[in-house]
Coordinates of N, CA, C and O in Angstrom, one line a residue:
M786 N 0.8 -1.2 0.0 CA 0.0 0.0 0.0 C 0.9 1.2 0.0 O 2.0 1.2 0.5
Y787 N 0.3 2.3 -0.6 CA 1.0 3.6 -0.6 C 1.1 4.1 0.9 O 0.2 3.9 1.7
G788 N 2.1 4.9 1.2 CA 2.3 5.4 2.5 C 1.1 6.3 2.9 O 0.7 6.3 4.1
L789 N 0.7 7.2 2.0 CA -0.4 8.1 2.3 C -1.7 7.3 2.7 O -2.4 7.6 3.7
H790 N -2.0 6.2 2.0 CA -3.2 5.4 2.2 C -3.0 4.7 3.6 O -4.0 4.5 4.3
K791 N -1.8 4.2 3.9 CA -1.6 3.5 5.2 C -1.8 4.5 6.3 O -2.5 4.2 7.3
T792 N -1.3 5.7 6.1 CA -1.5 6.7 7.2 C -3.0 7.1 7.4 O -3.5 7.2 8.5
I793 N -3.7 7.3 6.3 CA -5.1 7.6 6.4 C -5.9 6.5 7.0 O -6.7 6.7 7.8
L794 N -5.5 5.2 6.6 CA -6.2 4.1 7.2 C -6.0 4.0 8.7 O -6.9 3.7 9.4
V795 N -4.8 4.2 9.1 CA -4.5 4.2 10.6 C -5.3 5.3 11.3 O -5.9 5.1 12.3
L796 N -5.3 6.5 10.7 CA -6.0 7.6 11.3 C -7.5 7.4 11.3 O -8.2 7.6 12.4
V797 N -8.1 6.8 10.3 CA -9.5 6.5 10.3 C -9.8 5.4 11.3 O -10.8 5.5 12.1
T798 N -8.9 4.4 11.4 CA -9.1 3.4 12.4 C -9.1 3.9 13.8 O -10.0 3.7 14.7
L799 N -8.0 4.7 14.1 CA -7.9 5.2 15.5 C -9.0 6.2 15.8 O -9.5 6.2 17.0
L800 N -9.3 7.1 14.9 CA -10.4 8.1 15.2 C -11.7 7.5 15.4 O -12.4 7.8 16.4
C801 N -12.1 6.6 14.5 CA -13.4 5.9 14.6 C -13.4 5.0 15.9 O -14.4 5.0 16.6
W802 N -12.3 4.3 16.1 CA -12.3 3.4 17.3 C -12.4 4.3 18.6 O -13.2 3.9 19.5
G803 N -11.6 5.3 18.7 CA -11.6 6.2 19.8 C -13.0 6.8 20.1 O -13.5 6.8 21.2
I804 N -13.6 7.4 19.1 CA -14.9 8.0 19.3 C -15.9 7.0 19.7 O -16.7 7.2 20.6
S805 N -15.9 5.9 19.0 CA -16.9 4.8 19.3 C -16.7 4.3 20.7 O -17.7 4.0 21.4
F806 N -15.5 4.1 21.2 CA -15.2 3.6 22.5 C -15.6 4.6 23.6 O -16.2 4.3 24.6
I807 N -15.2 5.9 23.4 CA -15.5 6.9 24.4 C -17.0 7.1 24.5 O -17.5 7.2 25.7
F808 N -17.8 7.1 23.4 CA -19.2 7.3 23.5 C -20.0 6.0 23.6 O -21.2 6.0 23.6
K809 N -19.3 4.9 23.7 CA -19.9 3.6 23.9 C -21.0 3.3 22.9 O -22.1 2.9 23.2
V810 N -20.6 3.5 21.6 CA -21.5 3.3 20.5 C -21.7 1.8 20.3 O -20.7 1.0 20.4
D811 N -22.9 1.3 20.2 CA -23.2 -0.1 20.1 C -23.3 -0.5 18.6 O -24.3 -0.2 17.9
Y812 N -22.3 -1.2 18.2 CA -22.2 -1.6 16.8 C -23.2 -2.7 16.4 O -23.7 -2.8 15.3
S813 N -23.7 -3.4 17.4 CA -24.6 -4.5 17.2 C -25.9 -4.0 16.6 O -26.7 -4.7 15.9
I814 N -26.2 -2.7 16.8 CA -27.5 -2.1 16.2 C -27.4 -2.1 14.7 O -28.4 -2.4 14.1
I815 N -26.2 -1.9 14.1 CA -26.1 -1.9 12.7 C -25.2 -3.0 12.2 O -24.9 -3.1 11.0
A816 N -24.9 -4.0 13.0 CA -24.0 -5.1 12.6 C -24.6 -5.9 11.5 O -23.9 -6.3 10.5
S817 N -25.9 -6.2 11.5 CA -26.5 -6.9 10.4 C -26.4 -6.2 9.1 O -26.0 -6.8 8.0
E818 N -26.6 -4.9 9.1 CA -26.5 -4.1 7.9 C -25.0 -4.0 7.4 O -24.7 -4.1 6.3
G819 N -24.1 -3.9 8.4 CA -22.7 -3.8 8.1 C -22.2 -5.1 7.5 O -21.4 -5.1 6.5
I820 N -22.7 -6.3 8.0 CA -22.3 -7.5 7.4 C -22.8 -7.6 6.0 O -22.1 -8.1 5.1
T821 N -24.0 -7.2 5.8 CA -24.6 -7.2 4.4 C -23.8 -6.3 3.4 O -23.4 -6.8 2.3
I822 N -23.4 -5.1 3.9 CA -22.7 -4.2 3.0 C -21.3 -4.8 2.7 O -20.8 -4.8 1.6
I823 N -20.6 -5.3 3.8 CA -19.3 -5.8 3.6 C -19.3 -7.1 2.7 O -18.4 -7.3 1.8
S824 N -20.3 -7.9 2.8 CA -20.5 -9.1 1.9 C -20.6 -8.7 0.5 O -20.0 -9.3 -0.4
I825 N -21.4 -7.6 0.3 CA -21.6 -7.1 -1.1 C -20.3 -6.6 -1.6 O -19.9 -6.8 -2.8
I826 N -19.6 -5.8 -0.8 CA -18.3 -5.2 -1.2 C -17.3 -6.4 -1.5 O -16.6 -6.3 -2.6
L827 N -17.2 -7.4 -0.7 CA -16.3 -8.5 -1.0 C -16.7 -9.2 -2.3 O -15.8 -9.6 -3.0
A828 N -18.0 -9.4 -2.5 CA -18.4 -10.0 -3.8 C -17.9 -9.2 -5.0 O -17.5 -9.7 -6.0
I829 N -18.1 -7.8 -4.9 CA -17.6 -7.0 -5.9 C -16.1 -7.0 -6.1 O -15.6 -7.1 -7.3
Y830 N -15.4 -7.1 -5.0 CA -13.9 -7.2 -5.2 C -13.5 -8.5 -5.9 O -12.7 -8.5 -6.8
M831 N -14.2 -9.6 -5.5 CA -13.9 -10.9 -6.1 C -14.2 -10.9 -7.6 O -13.4 -11.4 -8.4
T832 N -15.4 -10.4 -8.0 CA -15.8 -10.5 -9.4 C -15.0 -9.5 -10.2 O -14.6 -9.8 -11.3
S833 N -14.7 -8.3 -9.7 CA -13.9 -7.4 -10.4 C -12.4 -7.9 -10.6 O -11.9 -7.7 -11.7
F834 N -11.9 -8.5 -9.6 CA -10.5 -9.0 -9.8 C -10.5 -10.2 -10.7 O -9.6 -10.3 -11.5
S835 N -11.5 -11.1 -10.6 CA -11.5 -12.3 -11.5 C -11.7 -11.9 -12.9 O -11.1 -12.5 -13.8
S836 N -12.5 -10.9 -13.2 CA -12.7 -10.4 -14.5 C -11.5 -9.7 -15.1 O -11.2 -9.7 -16.2
L837 N -10.8 -9.0 -14.2 CA -9.6 -8.3 -14.5 C -8.4 -9.2 -14.9 O -7.7 -8.9 -15.8
V838 N -8.4 -10.4 -14.3 CA -7.2 -11.3 -14.5 C -7.1 -11.7 -15.9 O -6.0 -11.8 -16.4
S839 N -8.2 -11.9 -16.6 CA -8.2 -12.4 -17.9 C -8.2 -11.3 -19.0 O -8.4 -11.6 -20.1
S840 N -8.0 -10.1 -18.6 CA -8.2 -9.0 -19.5 C -6.8 -8.5 -20.0 O -5.7 -8.8 -19.5
K841 N -6.8 -7.7 -21.1 CA -5.6 -7.1 -21.6 C -5.1 -6.1 -20.6 O -3.9 -5.8 -20.5
L842 N -6.0 -5.4 -19.9 CA -5.6 -4.4 -18.9 C -4.7 -5.1 -17.8 O -3.7 -4.5 -17.4
A843 N -5.0 -6.3 -17.4 CA -4.2 -7.0 -16.4 C -2.8 -7.3 -17.0 O -1.8 -7.2 -16.2
D844 N -2.7 -7.6 -18.2 CA -1.4 -7.8 -18.8 C -0.6 -6.5 -18.8 O 0.6 -6.5 -18.5
K845 N -1.2 -5.4 -19.2 CA -0.5 -4.1 -19.1 C -0.1 -3.8 -17.7 O 1.0 -3.3 -17.5
M846 N -1.0 -4.0 -16.7 CA -0.7 -3.7 -15.4 C 0.4 -4.5 -14.8 O 1.2 -4.1 -14.0
S847 N 0.5 -5.8 -15.2 CA 1.5 -6.7 -14.7 C 2.9 -6.3 -15.3 O 3.9 -6.6 -14.7
K848 N 2.9 -5.7 -16.4 CA 4.2 -5.3 -17.0 C 4.6 -3.9 -16.7 O 5.7 -3.5 -17.0
T849 N 3.7 -3.1 -16.1 CA 4.0 -1.7 -15.8 C 4.4 -1.6 -14.4 O 3.7 -2.0 -13.5
Q850 N 5.6 -1.0 -14.1 CA 6.0 -0.8 -12.8 C 5.2 0.4 -12.2 O 5.0 1.4 -12.8
D851 N 4.9 0.2 -10.9 CA 4.1 1.2 -10.2 C 5.0 2.4 -10.0 O 6.2 2.3 -9.7
K852 N 4.5 3.6 -10.0 CA 5.2 4.9 -9.9 C 5.7 5.2 -8.5 O 6.7 5.8 -8.3
Q853 N 4.9 4.7 -7.5 CA 5.2 5.0 -6.1 C 5.9 3.9 -5.4 O 6.8 4.1 -4.5
L854 N 5.6 2.6 -5.8 CA 6.2 1.5 -5.1 C 7.2 0.8 -6.1 O 6.7 0.0 -6.9
R855 N 8.4 1.2 -6.1 CA 9.4 0.6 -7.1 C 9.6 -0.9 -6.8 O 9.6 -1.3 -5.7
G856 N 9.7 -1.6 -7.9 CA 9.9 -3.0 -7.8 C 8.5 -3.8 -7.8 O 8.6 -5.0 -7.8
K857 N 7.4 -3.1 -7.8 CA 6.1 -3.7 -7.8 C 5.4 -3.3 -9.1 O 5.5 -2.2 -9.5
S858 N 4.7 -4.3 -9.6 CA 3.8 -3.9 -10.8 C 2.5 -3.3 -10.3 O 2.2 -3.4 -9.1
E859 N 1.8 -2.6 -11.2 CA 0.5 -2.0 -10.8 C -0.4 -3.1 -10.4 O -1.2 -2.9 -9.5
L860 N -0.4 -4.3 -11.1 CA -1.2 -5.4 -10.7 C -0.9 -5.9 -9.3 O -1.8 -6.3 -8.5
G861 N 0.4 -5.9 -9.0 CA 0.8 -6.3 -7.6 C 0.3 -5.4 -6.6 O -0.1 -5.8 -5.5
V862 N 0.3 -4.1 -6.9 CA -0.2 -3.1 -5.9 C -1.7 -3.3 -5.7 O -2.2 -3.3 -4.6
L863 N -2.4 -3.5 -6.8 CA -3.8 -3.7 -6.7 C -4.1 -5.0 -5.9 O -5.0 -5.0 -5.0
K864 N -3.3 -6.0 -6.1 CA -3.5 -7.3 -5.3 C -3.3 -7.0 -3.8 O -4.0 -7.5 -3.0
G865 N -2.3 -6.2 -3.5 CA -2.0 -5.8 -2.1 C -3.2 -5.1 -1.5 O -3.6 -5.4 -0.3
Y866 N -3.7 -4.1 -2.2 CA -4.9 -3.4 -1.7 C -6.1 -4.3 -1.5 O -6.8 -4.3 -0.5
L867 N -6.3 -5.2 -2.4 CA -7.4 -6.2 -2.3 C -7.2 -7.1 -1.1 O -8.2 -7.4 -0.4
N868 N -6.0 -7.6 -0.9 CA -5.7 -8.4 0.3 C -6.1 -7.7 1.6 O -6.7 -8.3 2.4
V869 N -5.6 -6.5 1.7 CA -5.9 -5.7 2.9 C -7.4 -5.5 3.1 O -8.0 -5.7 4.2
A870 N -8.1 -5.1 2.0 CA -9.6 -4.9 2.0 C -10.3 -6.2 2.4 O -11.3 -6.1 3.2
V871 N -9.9 -7.3 1.9 CA -10.6 -8.6 2.2 C -10.4 -8.9 3.7 O -11.3 -9.4 4.4
K872 N -9.2 -8.7 4.2 CA -8.9 -9.0 5.6 C -9.7 -8.1 6.5 O -10.3 -8.6 7.5
F873 N -9.8 -6.8 6.2 CA -10.7 -6.0 7.0 C -12.1 -6.4 6.9 O -12.9 -6.3 7.9
G874 N -12.6 -6.8 5.7 CA -13.9 -7.2 5.5 C -14.3 -8.5 6.4 O -15.3 -8.6 7.0
I875 N -13.3 -9.4 6.4 CA -13.6 -10.7 7.2 C -13.6 -10.3 8.7 O -14.4 -10.8 9.4
V876 N -12.7 -9.4 9.1 CA -12.7 -9.0 10.5 C -14.0 -8.4 10.9 O -14.6 -8.7 11.9
N877 N -14.5 -7.6 10.0 CA -15.8 -6.9 10.3 C -16.9 -7.9 10.3 O -17.8 -7.8 11.2
I878 N -17.0 -8.9 9.5 CA -18.0 -9.9 9.5 C -18.0 -10.7 10.8 O -19.0 -10.9 11.4
V879 N -16.8 -11.1 11.2 CA -16.6 -11.9 12.4 C -17.0 -11.1 13.6 O -17.8 -11.6 14.5
I880 N -16.6 -9.9 13.7 CA -16.9 -9.1 14.9 C -18.4 -8.8 14.9 O -19.1 -8.8 15.9
G881 N -19.0 -8.5 13.7 CA -20.5 -8.3 13.7 C -21.2 -9.5 14.1 O -22.2 -9.4 14.9
C882 N -20.8 -10.7 13.7 CA -21.5 -11.9 14.2 C -21.4 -12.1 15.7 O -22.3 -12.5 16.4
I883 N -20.1 -11.9 16.2 CA -19.9 -12.0 17.6 C -20.8 -11.1 18.4 O -21.4 -11.4 19.4
L884 N -20.9 -9.8 18.0 CA -21.7 -8.8 18.7 C -23.2 -9.2 18.6 O -23.9 -8.9 19.6
L885 N -23.6 -9.7 17.5 CA -25.0 -10.1 17.4 C -25.4 -11.2 18.3 O -26.4 -11.2 19.0
L886 N -24.4 -12.1 18.5 CA -24.6 -13.2 19.4 C -24.6 -12.7 20.9 O -25.4 -13.1 21.7
M887 N -23.6 -11.8 21.2 CA -23.5 -11.3 22.5 C -24.7 -10.4 22.9 O -25.1 -10.4 24.0
K888 N -25.2 -9.7 21.9 CA -26.4 -8.8 22.2 C -27.6 -9.6 22.7 O -28.3 -9.2 23.6
N889 N -27.8 -10.8 22.2 CA -28.8 -11.6 22.6 C -28.6 -12.1 24.1 O -29.6 -12.3 24.8
K890 N -27.4 -12.3 24.4 CA -27.1 -12.8 25.8 C -27.1 -11.6 26.8 O -27.4 -11.8 28.0
L891 N -26.7 -10.4 26.4 CA -26.7 -9.3 27.3 C -27.9 -8.4 27.0 O -27.9 -7.5 26.2
K892 N -28.9 -8.7 27.7 CA -30.2 -7.9 27.5 C -30.2 -6.5 27.9 O -30.6 -5.6 27.2
A893 N -29.6 -6.2 29.1 CA -29.6 -4.8 29.6 C -28.3 -4.1 29.3 O -27.2 -4.8 29.2
N894 N -28.3 -2.8 29.1 CA -27.1 -2.1 28.8 C -26.1 -2.1 30.0 O -24.9 -2.0 29.8
I895 N -26.7 -2.3 31.2 CA -25.8 -2.4 32.4 C -24.8 -3.5 32.3 O -23.7 -3.4 32.7
N896 N -25.2 -4.6 31.7 CA -24.4 -5.8 31.6 C -23.3 -5.7 30.6 O -22.4 -6.6 30.5
R897 N -23.3 -4.8 29.8 CA -22.3 -4.6 28.7 C -21.0 -4.2 29.3 O -20.9 -3.1 30.0
N898 N -19.9 -5.0 29.1 CA -18.7 -4.7 29.8 C -17.7 -4.1 28.8 O -18.0 -3.8 27.7
I899 N -16.4 -4.0 29.3 CA -15.4 -3.4 28.5 C -15.1 -4.2 27.2 O -14.8 -3.6 26.2
V900 N -15.2 -5.5 27.3 CA -14.9 -6.4 26.1 C -15.9 -6.1 25.0 O -15.6 -6.0 23.8
Y901 N -17.2 -5.9 25.4 CA -18.2 -5.6 24.5 C -18.0 -4.3 23.8 O -18.1 -4.1 22.6
N902 N -17.6 -3.3 24.6 CA -17.3 -1.9 24.1 C -16.1 -2.0 23.1 O -16.1 -1.2 22.1
I903 N -15.1 -2.7 23.5 CA -13.9 -2.8 22.6 C -14.3 -3.5 21.3 O -13.9 -3.0 20.2
L904 N -15.0 -4.6 21.3 CA -15.5 -5.2 20.1 C -16.4 -4.3 19.3 O -16.3 -4.3 18.0
S905 N -17.2 -3.6 19.9 CA -18.1 -2.7 19.2 C -17.3 -1.6 18.5 O -17.6 -1.2 17.4
A906 N -16.4 -1.0 19.2 CA -15.5 0.1 18.6 C -14.7 -0.5 17.5 O -14.5 0.2 16.4
T907 N -14.2 -1.7 17.6 CA -13.5 -2.4 16.5 C -14.4 -2.6 15.3 O -13.9 -2.5 14.2
G908 N -15.6 -3.0 15.5 CA -16.5 -3.2 14.4 C -16.8 -2.0 13.7 O -16.8 -2.0 12.4
I909 N -17.0 -0.9 14.4 CA -17.3 0.4 13.7 C -16.1 0.9 13.0 O -16.2 1.3 11.8
S910 N -14.9 0.8 13.6 CA -13.7 1.2 12.9 C -13.4 0.4 11.7 O -12.9 0.9 10.6
S911 N -13.6 -1.0 11.7 CA -13.3 -1.8 10.6 C -14.4 -1.5 9.5 O -14.0 -1.6 8.3
L912 N -15.6 -1.2 9.8 CA -16.6 -0.8 8.8 C -16.1 0.5 8.1 O -16.1 0.6 6.9
A913 N -15.6 1.5 8.9 CA -15.1 2.7 8.3 C -13.9 2.4 7.4 O -13.8 3.0 6.3
D914 N -13.0 1.5 7.9 CA -11.8 1.2 7.1 C -12.3 0.5 5.7 O -11.7 0.8 4.7
N915 N -13.3 -0.3 5.8 CA -13.7 -0.9 4.6 C -14.3 0.1 3.6 O -14.1 0.0 2.4
I916 N -15.0 1.0 4.1 CA -15.6 2.1 3.2 C -14.4 2.9 2.6 O -14.5 3.2 1.4
F917 N -13.4 3.2 3.4 CA -12.3 4.0 2.9 C -11.6 3.1 1.8 O -11.2 3.6 0.7
L918 N -11.3 1.8 2.1 CA -10.6 1.0 1.1 C -11.4 0.8 -0.2 O -10.9 0.7 -1.3
M919 N -12.8 0.7 0.0 CA -13.6 0.6 -1.2 C -13.4 1.9 -2.1 O -13.3 1.7 -3.3
Y920 N -13.4 3.0 -1.5 CA -13.2 4.3 -2.2 C -11.8 4.3 -2.9 O -11.7 4.6 -4.1
V921 N -10.8 3.9 -2.2 CA -9.4 3.9 -2.8 C -9.4 2.9 -4.0 O -8.8 3.2 -5.0
L922 N -9.9 1.7 -3.8 CA -9.9 0.7 -4.9 C -10.8 1.1 -6.0 O -10.4 0.9 -7.2
F923 N -11.9 1.8 -5.8 CA -12.7 2.3 -6.9 C -11.9 3.4 -7.7 O -11.9 3.3 -8.9
I924 N -11.3 4.3 -7.0 CA -10.5 5.3 -7.7 C -9.3 4.6 -8.5 O -9.0 5.0 -9.6
F925 N -8.7 3.7 -7.9 CA -7.5 3.0 -8.5 C -8.0 2.3 -9.8 O -7.4 2.4 -10.8
M926 N -9.1 1.6 -9.7 CA -9.6 0.9 -10.9 C -10.1 1.8 -12.0 O -9.9 1.6 -13.1
I927 N -10.8 2.9 -11.6 CA -11.3 3.9 -12.6 C -10.1 4.5 -13.3 O -10.1 4.6 -14.5
N928 N -9.1 4.9 -12.5 CA -7.9 5.5 -13.2 C -7.2 4.5 -14.1 O -6.8 4.9 -15.2
R929 N -7.2 3.2 -13.8 CA -6.5 2.2 -14.7 C -7.4 2.0 -15.9 O -6.9 1.8 -17.0
Q930 N -8.7 2.0 -15.7 CA -9.6 1.8 -16.9 C -9.5 3.0 -17.8 O -9.5 2.8 -19.1
L931 N -9.4 4.2 -17.3 CA -9.3 5.4 -18.2 C -7.9 5.3 -18.8 O -7.8 5.7 -20.0
W932 N -6.9 4.9 -18.1 CA -5.6 4.8 -18.7 C -5.5 3.8 -19.8 O -4.8 3.9 -20.8
N933 N -6.3 2.7 -19.7 CA -6.3 1.7 -20.7 C -6.9 2.1 -22.0 O -6.5 1.6 -23.1
K934 N -7.7 3.1 -22.1 CA -8.4 3.5 -23.3 C -7.5 4.5 -24.1 O -6.6 5.1 -23.8

């Protein structure tokens, strides 16, 4: 990943996590919707990458060295971004499922402990990270498609 994107990703993570933890935001309220959104995003990543692999654009990207990351092809950089995005997506789905299960066990807000708040803040920050990575990958792919023409 590019340094700027790593920095922004860390800032988004810390900012969303901190705000969510301080204000005790309950991610389980939107966990089901978050899981749905992330599942759709992951499906789009998989289909776009699989359709890209057999295209002429993929051949060009594999032969073109990236301008910011020397020694890596543009296709390698895209693969790195997709790997990070998929990992964040899986983390979000797992945390969302855990929180939905915990929500059923913890009926009253009083019973919600520090572990629940940490998981909830992590779910919110990973959802924000996924949205940021979706934007970055969208811009990356649009720029390559325009470059291809």
